[in-house]
């Protein structure tokens, strides 16, 4: 049963604190709801009504309101934000020293949200700096908030001053050393360890995570490798991960423990994983070689910076030494520029053979298959046809473009490399040739293009056109009737003409390849691409003039234009004109004509 908010009206100060704990835990666990907000407001009002607004209680209300704000994707609403300000005003009325550091809460939250906006972040940092300058660290009841704000502002001396105060104030706390060690690691500031008493400092320096911190600070690559290797292989050491830390009064009241207490909450906190804390620095300072290759995959998930070329190469080598789908997923897009195509091709085929039921997916918009498809095709050709076809289907289902897409085919990707390279050179030469040279280039290309039709048989022309159209409308395909219609188009326009029409159709806005009229749209596009066809229209008029009396050319032009809009080809009209014996027969016939 959900008891959130029940009994608040009669609660004592201690009871209100228990209600606050309930709200705090709900918020920390991600269960912030309208009920938690109502309960928080009710607690505050009860404290006001009963003159129970003792400092700790109001302070806790402020902290809980902040947590509610930070844990909510949309932040606090206007009324809740006003409530936060009201609670802070109550603290000021009590002359509470908590007020100034607590007012850093929303600023810190806004700064984290605005880091990608340089202007907004700079304005927030300026306000944080102003508020921070008004806090007397020696008497401030809260130290963690000023510490983390000082860190974000790069105020190293102030960070050290805060930790000095922490060590004096909590000298007998059993978790002081862990707290300072974690703070030093979180901020990459080993000088903070000097604030610890000698015995505690030595204990800290003996910790594996701190040894790695010191090695990175000293830029000692050998020591960095040794410390990182120990952390990755020896799991018996006393880890700082999730360790207990000093809990200042506010956070004790909020119920924050070592699992939920963290710097991002504005309190002293522990590191999560050593890999997350040191990943970016390890990329920079681990020496290249087998030692780094061995460790890379342990912390790669946590790296936030761009990987250097030598690290990318080592990741590619790791994959090549032991290809697997898991190691494939670890590869950054830049690794595919150096990965061995033959090894990757063999890996793909082996995966398709050994894991036929797995739901793998390969490919990414950040890298191209161009380096790998030729090697994959060569390898597939060594396999028996029946198995090869099954493997190709499986790989296609996983996103591997074994067969070029229609767009790639139309762009010439299926042509041999030397032909594609030659075409690229020709295309690139357009900008460098003199204007007077371009007509000669056009003449040469026209001569080459003119020789092609004699080299393409009708059967090949039909097959190419049908295959391209089937790719256009996939997963649908042409029926027998549709194939017959496509043969007529191929006979009329040639395979290259059909391909040109398909390419133009794909670029048309509003074209739907799955619509029932897709074929008619292609016919109409092919007619459109022919232009006005004035010579053939004049020929049509001549045929009709010989066969029928009193030709009205304006009326005929209207009929021809309307028929072409329907996708009827001029040659279909010419064939009709050759057999008609009256104008009525012509009019009825042209109305009945349909696209190829």
Coordinates of C-alpha atoms in Angstrom, one line a residue:
X1 CA 0.0 0.0 0.0
X2 CA 1.3 3.5 -0.9
X3 CA 1.3 5.6 2.3
X4 CA 3.1 8.5 0.7
X5 CA 1.8 11.8 2.2
X6 CA -0.6 10.2 4.8
X7 CA -0.6 11.5 8.3
X8 CA 1.5 14.6 7.6
X9 CA -1.1 17.0 9.1
X10 CA -0.5 15.5 12.6
X11 CA 3.2 14.7 12.4
X12 CA 5.8 15.8 14.9
X13 CA 9.2 17.2 13.9
X14 CA 10.6 13.7 14.0
X15 CA 7.6 12.4 12.1
X16 CA 8.1 15.0 9.5
X17 CA 11.7 13.9 9.1
X18 CA 10.5 10.4 8.5
X19 CA 8.1 11.6 5.8
X20 CA 11.0 13.6 4.3
X21 CA 13.1 10.4 4.2
X22 CA 10.3 8.6 2.4
X23 CA 10.1 11.4 -0.2
X24 CA 13.9 11.6 -0.6
X25 CA 14.2 7.8 -1.2
X26 CA 11.3 7.9 -3.7
X27 CA 13.0 10.7 -5.7
X28 CA 16.4 9.0 -5.6
X29 CA 14.9 5.7 -6.9
X30 CA 13.4 7.6 -9.8
X31 CA 9.8 7.4 -8.5
X32 CA 9.2 11.1 -8.5
X33 CA 5.4 11.6 -9.0
X34 CA 2.8 14.2 -8.3
X35 CA 2.3 12.4 -4.9
X36 CA 5.9 13.0 -3.9
X37 CA 5.6 16.7 -4.8
X38 CA 2.4 17.1 -2.8
X39 CA 3.9 15.3 0.1
X40 CA 6.9 17.6 0.1
X41 CA 4.8 20.7 0.0
X42 CA 2.5 19.3 2.8
X43 CA 5.6 18.6 5.0
X44 CA 6.7 22.2 4.5
X45 CA 3.3 23.7 5.3
X46 CA 3.0 21.5 8.4
X47 CA 6.3 22.7 9.7
X48 CA 5.3 26.3 9.1
X49 CA 1.8 25.9 10.7
X50 CA 3.1 24.3 13.8
X51 CA 6.1 26.6 14.3
X52 CA 8.3 23.5 13.8
X53 CA 10.6 25.2 11.2
X54 CA 13.7 24.3 13.0
X55 CA 16.8 24.7 10.9
X56 CA 17.5 21.0 10.2
X57 CA 14.0 20.4 9.0
X58 CA 13.8 23.3 6.6
X59 CA 17.3 22.6 5.4
X60 CA 16.3 19.1 4.6
X61 CA 13.2 20.3 2.8
X62 CA 15.4 22.5 0.6
X63 CA 17.7 19.6 -0.1
X64 CA 14.8 17.3 -1.0
X65 CA 13.3 20.0 -3.2
X66 CA 16.7 20.2 -5.0
X67 CA 16.9 16.4 -5.5
X68 CA 13.3 16.4 -6.8
X69 CA 14.4 19.1 -9.3
X70 CA 17.6 17.3 -10.4
X71 CA 16.0 13.8 -10.7
X72 CA 13.2 15.1 -12.9
X73 CA 13.8 15.2 -16.6
X74 CA 12.0 18.5 -16.9
X75 CA 13.2 20.0 -13.7
X76 CA 10.9 21.8 -11.2
X77 CA 7.7 23.4 -12.3
X78 CA 7.1 27.1 -11.6
X79 CA 5.2 26.5 -8.3
X80 CA 7.8 24.0 -7.1
X81 CA 10.6 26.4 -7.9
X82 CA 8.8 29.1 -5.9
X83 CA 8.6 26.6 -3.1
X84 CA 12.3 26.0 -3.2
X85 CA 12.9 29.7 -2.9
X86 CA 10.4 30.0 0.0
X87 CA 12.2 27.3 1.9
X88 CA 15.5 29.1 1.3
X89 CA 14.0 32.3 2.5
X90 CA 12.9 30.6 5.7
X91 CA 16.5 29.5 6.3
X92 CA 17.6 33.1 5.8
X93 CA 15.0 34.2 8.4
X94 CA 16.6 31.7 10.8
X95 CA 20.0 33.2 10.1
X96 CA 21.1 29.8 8.9
X97 CA 24.6 29.4 7.5
X98 CA 23.2 26.7 5.3
X99 CA 21.4 29.2 3.0
X100 CA 24.4 30.3 0.9
X101 CA 25.8 26.9 0.1
X102 CA 22.3 25.5 -0.5
X103 CA 21.6 28.2 -3.1
X104 CA 24.5 26.7 -5.1
X105 CA 22.2 23.6 -5.7
X106 CA 20.1 24.9 -8.6
X107 CA 23.1 26.8 -10.1
X108 CA 25.1 23.6 -10.2
X109 CA 22.1 21.7 -11.7
X110 CA 21.7 24.4 -14.4
X111 CA 25.4 24.3 -15.2
X112 CA 25.4 20.5 -15.7
X113 CA 22.4 20.9 -18.1
X114 CA 23.9 23.8 -20.0
X115 CA 27.5 22.6 -20.5
X116 CA 27.0 22.4 -24.3
X117 CA 25.8 26.0 -24.5
X118 CA 29.0 28.1 -24.0
X119 CA 27.2 31.3 -23.5
X120 CA 24.7 30.0 -20.9
X121 CA 27.4 28.0 -19.1
X122 CA 29.7 31.0 -18.9
X123 CA 26.8 33.1 -17.3
X124 CA 26.1 30.4 -14.8
X125 CA 29.7 30.0 -13.9
X126 CA 30.0 33.7 -13.3
X127 CA 27.0 33.5 -10.9
X128 CA 28.4 30.5 -9.2
X129 CA 31.7 32.3 -8.7
X130 CA 30.0 35.3 -7.2
X131 CA 27.9 33.1 -4.7
X132 CA 30.9 31.0 -3.9
X133 CA 33.0 34.1 -3.0
X134 CA 30.3 35.0 -0.3
X135 CA 30.7 31.7 1.5
X136 CA 33.1 31.5 4.5
X137 CA 34.5 28.0 4.2
X138 CA 35.7 27.9 7.8
X139 CA 32.1 28.2 9.2
X140 CA 30.1 26.8 6.3
X141 CA 28.1 23.8 7.6
X142 CA 28.2 22.3 4.1
X143 CA 31.5 21.6 2.4
X144 CA 30.8 19.2 -0.4
X145 CA 28.7 21.7 -2.4
X146 CA 31.4 24.5 -2.3
X147 CA 34.0 21.9 -3.1
X148 CA 32.3 20.6 -6.3
X149 CA 31.5 24.2 -7.4
X150 CA 35.1 25.2 -6.8
X151 CA 36.2 22.2 -8.9
X152 CA 33.9 23.2 -11.8
X153 CA 35.3 26.7 -11.6
X154 CA 38.9 25.5 -11.5
X155 CA 39.5 27.1 -8.1
X156 CA 42.3 24.7 -6.9
X157 CA 43.2 26.8 -3.8
X158 CA 39.6 26.9 -2.7
X159 CA 39.3 23.1 -3.3
X160 CA 42.2 22.5 -1.0
X161 CA 40.9 24.9 1.6
X162 CA 37.6 23.0 1.6
X163 CA 39.4 19.7 2.1
X164 CA 41.6 21.1 4.8
X165 CA 38.4 22.1 6.7
X166 CA 36.9 18.7 6.0
X167 CA 39.9 16.9 7.5
X168 CA 39.8 19.1 10.7
X169 CA 36.0 19.0 11.1
X170 CA 35.7 15.2 10.5
X171 CA 39.1 14.1 11.9
X172 CA 37.6 11.2 13.8
X173 CA 35.2 10.1 11.0
X174 CA 36.1 6.5 10.0
X175 CA 35.6 7.3 6.3
X176 CA 37.7 10.4 6.1
X177 CA 40.5 8.8 4.1
X178 CA 38.1 7.2 1.6
X179 CA 36.4 10.6 1.2
X180 CA 39.5 12.5 0.4
X181 CA 40.9 9.7 -1.9
X182 CA 37.6 9.7 -3.9
X183 CA 37.7 13.5 -4.1
X184 CA 41.3 13.5 -5.4
X185 CA 40.4 10.9 -8.0
X186 CA 37.2 12.6 -9.1
X187 CA 38.9 15.9 -9.6
X188 CA 42.3 14.5 -10.7
X189 CA 43.9 16.4 -7.9
X190 CA 46.4 14.3 -5.9
X191 CA 47.5 17.5 -4.0
X192 CA 44.3 17.0 -1.9
X193 CA 45.9 14.0 -0.3
X194 CA 48.3 16.3 1.5
X195 CA 45.4 17.5 3.6
X196 CA 45.2 14.1 5.3
X197 CA 47.1 13.2 8.5
X198 CA 50.3 11.3 7.7
X199 CA 48.9 7.9 8.6
X200 CA 45.8 8.3 6.5
X201 CA 47.7 9.8 3.6
X202 CA 50.0 6.7 3.5
X203 CA 46.9 4.4 3.6
X204 CA 45.5 6.4 0.6
X205 CA 48.8 6.2 -1.3
X206 CA 48.8 2.4 -0.9
X207 CA 45.4 2.1 -2.7
X208 CA 45.7 0.8 -6.3
X209 CA 43.4 3.5 -7.6
X210 CA 45.5 6.2 -6.0
X211 CA 48.7 4.6 -7.3
X212 CA 47.2 5.0 -10.8
X213 CA 46.2 8.6 -10.0
X214 CA 49.8 9.4 -8.9
X215 CA 51.3 7.6 -12.0
X216 CA 49.1 9.6 -14.3
X217 CA 50.0 12.8 -12.4
X218 CA 53.7 12.0 -12.7
X219 CA 53.2 11.1 -16.4
X220 CA 55.1 7.8 -15.8
X221 CA 53.9 5.5 -18.6
X222 CA 55.5 2.5 -17.0
X223 CA 53.9 3.1 -13.7
X224 CA 50.5 3.8 -15.4
X225 CA 50.6 0.5 -17.2
X226 CA 51.6 -1.4 -14.0
X227 CA 48.9 0.2 -11.9
X228 CA 46.2 -0.2 -14.6
X229 CA 47.1 -3.9 -15.2
X230 CA 46.8 -4.6 -11.4
X231 CA 43.4 -3.0 -11.2
X232 CA 42.2 -5.0 -14.3
X233 CA 43.5 -8.4 -13.1
X234 CA 43.5 -8.4 -9.2
X235 CA 40.0 -8.2 -7.7
X236 CA 41.1 -8.9 -4.1
X237 CA 42.1 -5.4 -3.2
X238 CA 40.0 -3.1 -1.0
X239 CA 38.3 -1.0 -3.7
X240 CA 37.2 2.6 -3.4
X241 CA 34.3 1.8 -5.7
X242 CA 31.0 2.4 -3.7
X243 CA 33.0 3.1 -0.6
X244 CA 31.4 4.9 2.3
X245 CA 32.2 8.6 2.6
X246 CA 31.7 11.4 5.1
X247 CA 28.0 12.3 5.4
X248 CA 27.4 15.9 6.3
X249 CA 24.2 16.6 8.3
X250 CA 22.0 17.5 5.3
X251 CA 22.7 14.3 3.5
X252 CA 22.2 12.2 6.6
X253 CA 18.8 13.8 6.9
X254 CA 18.1 13.0 3.2
X255 CA 19.0 9.4 3.7
X256 CA 21.9 9.4 1.2
X257 CA 24.2 6.5 1.7
X258 CA 27.3 5.2 -0.2
X259 CA 25.1 3.9 -3.0
X260 CA 23.3 7.2 -3.7
X261 CA 25.8 9.7 -2.3
X262 CA 27.8 11.3 -5.1
X263 CA 29.4 14.5 -6.2
X264 CA 26.7 15.1 -8.8
X265 CA 24.2 15.2 -5.8
X266 CA 26.3 17.9 -4.2
X267 CA 27.7 15.6 -1.5
X268 CA 30.9 13.7 -0.9
X269 CA 30.8 10.5 -2.9
X270 CA 32.7 7.5 -4.0
X271 CA 33.9 6.5 -7.5
X272 CA 31.8 4.2 -9.5
X273 CA 34.4 2.2 -11.5
X274 CA 38.1 2.8 -11.8
X275 CA 37.7 2.4 -15.6
X276 CA 35.2 5.2 -15.7
X277 CA 37.4 7.5 -13.6
X278 CA 40.6 7.1 -15.5
X279 CA 39.5 6.1 -19.1
X280 CA 40.4 9.3 -20.9
X281 CA 43.7 9.7 -19.1
X282 CA 44.6 6.1 -19.8
X283 CA 44.1 6.6 -23.5
X284 CA 46.6 9.4 -23.4
X285 CA 49.2 7.9 -21.1
X286 CA 49.2 4.1 -21.5
X287 CA 52.3 3.3 -23.6
X288 CA 51.5 1.6 -27.0
X289 CA 52.1 -2.1 -27.2
X290 CA 50.8 -5.4 -26.0
X291 CA 50.1 -4.1 -22.5
X292 CA 47.8 -1.4 -23.7
X293 CA 46.1 -3.7 -26.2
X294 CA 45.4 -6.1 -23.3
X295 CA 43.7 -3.4 -21.3
X296 CA 41.9 -1.5 -24.0
X297 CA 38.6 -3.4 -23.9
X298 CA 38.3 -3.1 -20.1
X299 CA 37.8 0.6 -20.2
X300 CA 36.9 1.4 -23.8
X301 CA 33.2 1.8 -22.9
X302 CA 34.0 4.8 -20.7
X303 CA 36.2 6.8 -23.1
X304 CA 34.7 10.2 -24.0
X305 CA 37.5 11.6 -26.1
X306 CA 38.3 10.9 -29.8
X307 CA 40.6 7.9 -30.0
X308 CA 44.2 8.5 -31.4
X309 CA 45.1 6.7 -34.6
X310 CA 47.5 4.3 -32.9
X311 CA 44.8 3.2 -30.4
X312 CA 42.3 2.7 -33.3
X313 CA 44.9 0.5 -35.0
X314 CA 45.4 -1.6 -31.9
X315 CA 41.6 -2.1 -31.6
X316 CA 41.5 -3.3 -35.2
X317 CA 44.4 -5.7 -34.5
X318 CA 42.5 -7.0 -31.4
X319 CA 39.6 -7.8 -33.7
X320 CA 41.8 -9.4 -36.3
X321 CA 43.4 -11.6 -33.7
X322 CA 40.1 -12.8 -32.3
X323 CA 37.1 -11.9 -34.5
X324 CA 33.7 -12.1 -32.8
X325 CA 30.5 -10.1 -32.9
X326 CA 31.2 -8.7 -29.4
X327 CA 34.6 -7.4 -30.5
X328 CA 33.0 -6.1 -33.7
X329 CA 30.7 -4.0 -31.6
X330 CA 33.7 -2.5 -29.8
X331 CA 35.2 -1.1 -33.0
X332 CA 35.0 2.7 -33.5
X333 CA 34.0 3.7 -37.0
X334 CA 37.6 4.8 -37.8
X335 CA 38.8 1.3 -37.3
X336 CA 37.1 0.2 -40.5
X337 CA 39.6 2.4 -42.4
X338 CA 42.5 0.1 -41.3
X339 CA 40.8 -3.2 -40.7
X340 CA 41.9 -6.1 -43.0
X341 CA 39.1 -6.7 -45.6
X342 CA 40.0 -10.4 -46.0
X343 CA 39.8 -11.1 -42.2
X344 CA 36.5 -9.1 -41.9
X345 CA 35.0 -11.0 -44.9
X346 CA 35.9 -14.3 -43.4
X347 CA 34.5 -13.3 -40.1
X348 CA 31.2 -12.4 -41.7
X349 CA 30.9 -15.7 -43.5
X350 CA 31.9 -17.7 -40.4
X351 CA 29.3 -15.8 -38.4
X352 CA 26.6 -16.6 -41.0
X353 CA 27.7 -20.3 -41.0
X354 CA 27.9 -20.8 -37.3
X355 CA 25.2 -18.5 -36.0
X356 CA 22.3 -18.8 -38.5
X357 CA 19.6 -18.2 -35.9
X358 CA 21.3 -15.1 -34.3
X359 CA 19.9 -11.7 -34.8
X360 CA 23.1 -9.8 -35.7
X361 CA 23.2 -6.5 -37.4
X362 CA 26.2 -5.1 -39.2
X363 CA 26.8 -1.7 -40.7
X364 CA 26.7 1.9 -39.6
X365 CA 26.2 5.3 -41.3
X366 CA 29.7 6.4 -40.0
X367 CA 31.7 4.0 -42.2
X368 CA 31.4 2.5 -45.7
X369 CA 31.3 -1.1 -46.9
X370 CA 33.3 -0.2 -50.0
X371 CA 36.6 -1.6 -48.6
X372 CA 35.0 -4.9 -47.7
X373 CA 32.4 -6.0 -50.3
X374 CA 35.0 -6.9 -53.0
X375 CA 36.8 -9.2 -50.5
X376 CA 33.5 -10.7 -49.4
X377 CA 32.4 -11.4 -52.9
X378 CA 35.8 -13.1 -53.7
X379 CA 35.4 -15.3 -50.6
X380 CA 31.8 -16.2 -51.3
X381 CA 32.8 -17.3 -54.8
X382 CA 34.9 -20.1 -53.2
X383 CA 31.7 -21.6 -51.7
X384 CA 29.3 -24.0 -53.4
X385 CA 26.4 -22.2 -55.1
X386 CA 23.6 -23.6 -52.8
X387 CA 25.4 -22.7 -49.6
X388 CA 26.6 -19.4 -51.0
X389 CA 23.0 -18.3 -51.8
X390 CA 21.9 -19.2 -48.3
X391 CA 24.8 -17.3 -46.8
X392 CA 24.1 -14.3 -48.9
X393 CA 20.5 -14.2 -47.9
X394 CA 21.5 -14.4 -44.2
X395 CA 24.1 -11.7 -44.5
X396 CA 21.7 -9.4 -46.4
X397 CA 19.2 -9.9 -43.5
X398 CA 21.9 -8.8 -41.1
X399 CA 22.5 -5.6 -43.0
X400 CA 25.5 -6.6 -45.1
X401 CA 25.1 -5.3 -48.6
X402 CA 26.3 -8.4 -50.4
X403 CA 24.5 -7.2 -53.4
X404 CA 24.6 -3.4 -54.1
X405 CA 21.5 -1.4 -53.4
X406 CA 19.5 0.0 -56.2
X407 CA 20.9 3.5 -55.5
X408 CA 24.5 2.1 -55.6
X409 CA 23.8 0.2 -58.8
X410 CA 22.4 3.3 -60.5
X411 CA 25.5 5.2 -59.2
X412 CA 27.7 2.6 -61.0
X413 CA 28.9 0.8 -57.8
X414 CA 28.5 -2.6 -59.5
X415 CA 30.9 -1.7 -62.3
X416 CA 34.5 -3.0 -62.1
X417 CA 36.9 -0.9 -60.1
X418 CA 38.9 0.3 -63.1
X419 CA 35.8 1.4 -64.9
X420 CA 34.5 3.3 -61.9
X421 CA 37.9 4.9 -61.4
X422 CA 38.0 6.0 -65.0
X423 CA 34.5 7.5 -64.7
X424 CA 35.5 9.3 -61.6
X425 CA 38.5 10.8 -63.4
X426 CA 36.3 11.9 -66.3
X427 CA 33.8 13.5 -63.9
X428 CA 36.6 15.2 -62.0
X429 CA 38.0 16.6 -65.3
X430 CA 34.9 18.6 -66.0
X431 CA 36.1 21.4 -63.7
X432 CA 39.7 21.4 -65.0
X433 CA 39.1 21.2 -68.8
X434 CA 38.9 24.4 -70.9
X435 CA 35.4 25.2 -72.1
X436 CA 36.5 24.7 -75.6
X437 CA 37.6 21.2 -74.8
X438 CA 34.3 20.1 -73.2
X439 CA 32.5 19.6 -76.5
X440 CA 35.2 17.1 -77.6
X441 CA 34.8 15.2 -74.4
X442 CA 31.0 15.2 -74.9
X443 CA 31.6 13.9 -78.5
X444 CA 33.8 11.1 -77.2
X445 CA 31.3 10.0 -74.5
X446 CA 28.5 10.1 -77.1
X447 CA 30.5 7.9 -79.4
X448 CA 31.0 5.4 -76.5
X449 CA 27.4 5.5 -75.4
X450 CA 26.2 5.0 -79.0
X451 CA 28.1 1.8 -79.3
X452 CA 26.5 0.3 -76.2
X453 CA 23.0 -0.7 -77.6
X454 CA 24.5 -3.0 -80.2
X455 CA 26.3 -4.8 -77.4
X456 CA 23.2 -5.4 -75.2
X457 CA 20.9 -8.1 -76.3
X458 CA 17.1 -7.6 -75.9
X459 CA 17.1 -10.4 -73.3
X460 CA 19.8 -8.7 -71.2
X461 CA 18.0 -5.4 -71.5
X462 CA 14.8 -7.0 -70.3
X463 CA 16.4 -8.8 -67.4
X464 CA 18.3 -5.7 -66.2
X465 CA 15.1 -3.6 -66.3
X466 CA 13.1 -6.2 -64.5
X467 CA 15.7 -6.7 -61.8
X468 CA 16.1 -2.9 -61.2
X469 CA 12.4 -2.4 -60.9
X470 CA 12.0 -5.3 -58.5
X471 CA 14.6 -3.7 -56.3
X472 CA 12.7 -0.5 -56.5
X473 CA 9.5 -2.0 -55.2
X474 CA 11.0 -4.6 -52.8
X475 CA 9.6 -6.6 -51.0
X476 CA 7.0 -6.7 -53.8
X477 CA 8.0 -7.9 -57.3
X478 CA 6.6 -7.9 -60.8
X479 CA 4.1 -10.5 -61.8
X480 CA 4.2 -12.2 -65.2
X481 CA 1.9 -9.5 -66.6
X482 CA 4.2 -6.8 -65.1
X483 CA 7.3 -8.4 -66.6
X484 CA 5.6 -8.3 -70.0
X485 CA 4.9 -4.6 -69.6
X486 CA 8.5 -4.0 -68.5
X487 CA 9.8 -5.8 -71.6
X488 CA 7.8 -3.4 -73.7
X489 CA 9.3 -0.5 -71.9
X490 CA 12.8 -1.9 -72.3
X491 CA 12.2 -2.5 -76.0
X492 CA 11.1 1.1 -76.4
X493 CA 13.6 3.0 -74.2
X494 CA 16.4 0.5 -73.7
X495 CA 17.7 -0.7 -70.4
X496 CA 19.6 2.5 -69.8
X497 CA 16.5 4.6 -70.5
X498 CA 14.5 2.5 -68.0
X499 CA 17.3 2.9 -65.4
X500 CA 17.3 6.6 -66.0
X501 CA 13.5 6.7 -65.4
X502 CA 13.8 4.7 -62.2
X503 CA 16.6 7.1 -60.9
X504 CA 14.4 10.1 -61.7
X505 CA 11.4 8.5 -60.1
X506 CA 13.4 7.8 -56.9
X507 CA 14.3 11.5 -56.7
X508 CA 10.7 12.6 -57.2
X509 CA 8.9 14.0 -54.2
X510 CA 5.8 12.0 -53.2
X511 CA 6.7 8.9 -55.1
X512 CA 5.6 5.7 -53.2
X513 CA 7.3 2.6 -54.5
X514 CA 4.6 0.5 -52.7
X515 CA 1.7 2.2 -54.4
X516 CA -0.4 0.2 -56.9
X517 CA 0.3 2.9 -59.6
X518 CA 4.1 2.7 -59.2
X519 CA 4.5 1.2 -62.7
X520 CA 2.3 3.8 -64.3
X521 CA 4.4 6.4 -62.6
X522 CA 7.5 5.0 -64.2
X523 CA 5.8 5.0 -67.6
X524 CA 4.8 8.6 -67.2
X525 CA 8.3 9.5 -66.0
X526 CA 9.8 7.9 -69.1
X527 CA 7.5 9.9 -71.3
X528 CA 8.3 13.1 -69.4
X529 CA 12.0 12.5 -69.8
X530 CA 11.6 12.4 -73.6
X531 CA 10.7 16.1 -73.7
X532 CA 8.3 17.5 -76.3
X533 CA 9.4 15.1 -79.1
X534 CA 8.5 17.6 -81.8
X535 CA 10.0 15.6 -84.7
X536 CA 8.0 12.5 -83.8
X537 CA 4.8 14.6 -83.2
X538 CA 5.3 16.1 -86.7
X539 CA 5.7 12.6 -88.1
X540 CA 2.4 11.5 -86.3
X541 CA 0.6 14.5 -87.9
X542 CA 2.0 13.6 -91.3
X543 CA 0.7 10.0 -91.0
X544 CA -2.8 11.2 -90.0
X545 CA -2.8 13.8 -92.7
X546 CA -2.2 11.1 -95.4
X547 CA -4.9 8.8 -94.0
X548 CA -7.7 11.2 -92.9
X549 CA -9.1 14.4 -94.3
X550 CA -9.1 17.9 -92.7
X551 CA -6.5 17.5 -90.0
X552 CA -6.9 20.1 -87.1
X553 CA -3.3 20.4 -85.8
X554 CA -4.3 22.3 -82.7
X555 CA -6.9 19.7 -81.7
X556 CA -4.4 16.9 -82.4
X557 CA -1.8 18.6 -80.2
X558 CA -4.2 18.7 -77.3
X559 CA -5.0 15.0 -77.7
X560 CA -1.3 14.2 -77.8
X561 CA -0.4 16.3 -74.7
X562 CA -3.3 14.7 -72.7
X563 CA -2.2 11.2 -73.8
X564 CA 1.4 11.8 -72.8
X565 CA 0.3 13.1 -69.4
X566 CA -1.3 9.6 -68.9
X567 CA 2.1 8.0 -69.7
X568 CA 1.2 7.0 -73.3
X569 CA 4.3 7.0 -75.5
X570 CA 4.4 8.9 -78.8
X571 CA 5.3 5.6 -80.6
X572 CA 2.0 4.0 -79.4
X573 CA 0.1 6.9 -81.0
X574 CA 2.1 6.5 -84.3
X575 CA 1.2 2.8 -84.4
X576 CA -2.5 3.7 -83.9
X577 CA -2.4 6.4 -86.6
X578 CA -1.1 3.8 -89.1
X579 CA -4.3 1.7 -88.8
X580 CA -7.2 4.2 -88.2
X581 CA -9.7 4.9 -91.0
X582 CA -11.7 7.7 -89.4
X583 CA -11.4 10.5 -87.0
X584 CA -13.9 8.7 -84.6
X585 CA -11.7 5.6 -84.7
X586 CA -8.7 7.8 -83.9
X587 CA -10.4 9.6 -81.0
X588 CA -11.7 6.3 -79.5
X589 CA -8.3 4.7 -80.0
X590 CA -6.2 7.4 -78.4
X591 CA -8.6 7.4 -75.4
X592 CA -8.1 3.7 -75.0
X593 CA -4.3 3.8 -75.2
X594 CA -2.6 2.9 -71.9
X595 CA 1.1 3.2 -70.8
X596 CA 3.3 0.3 -71.7

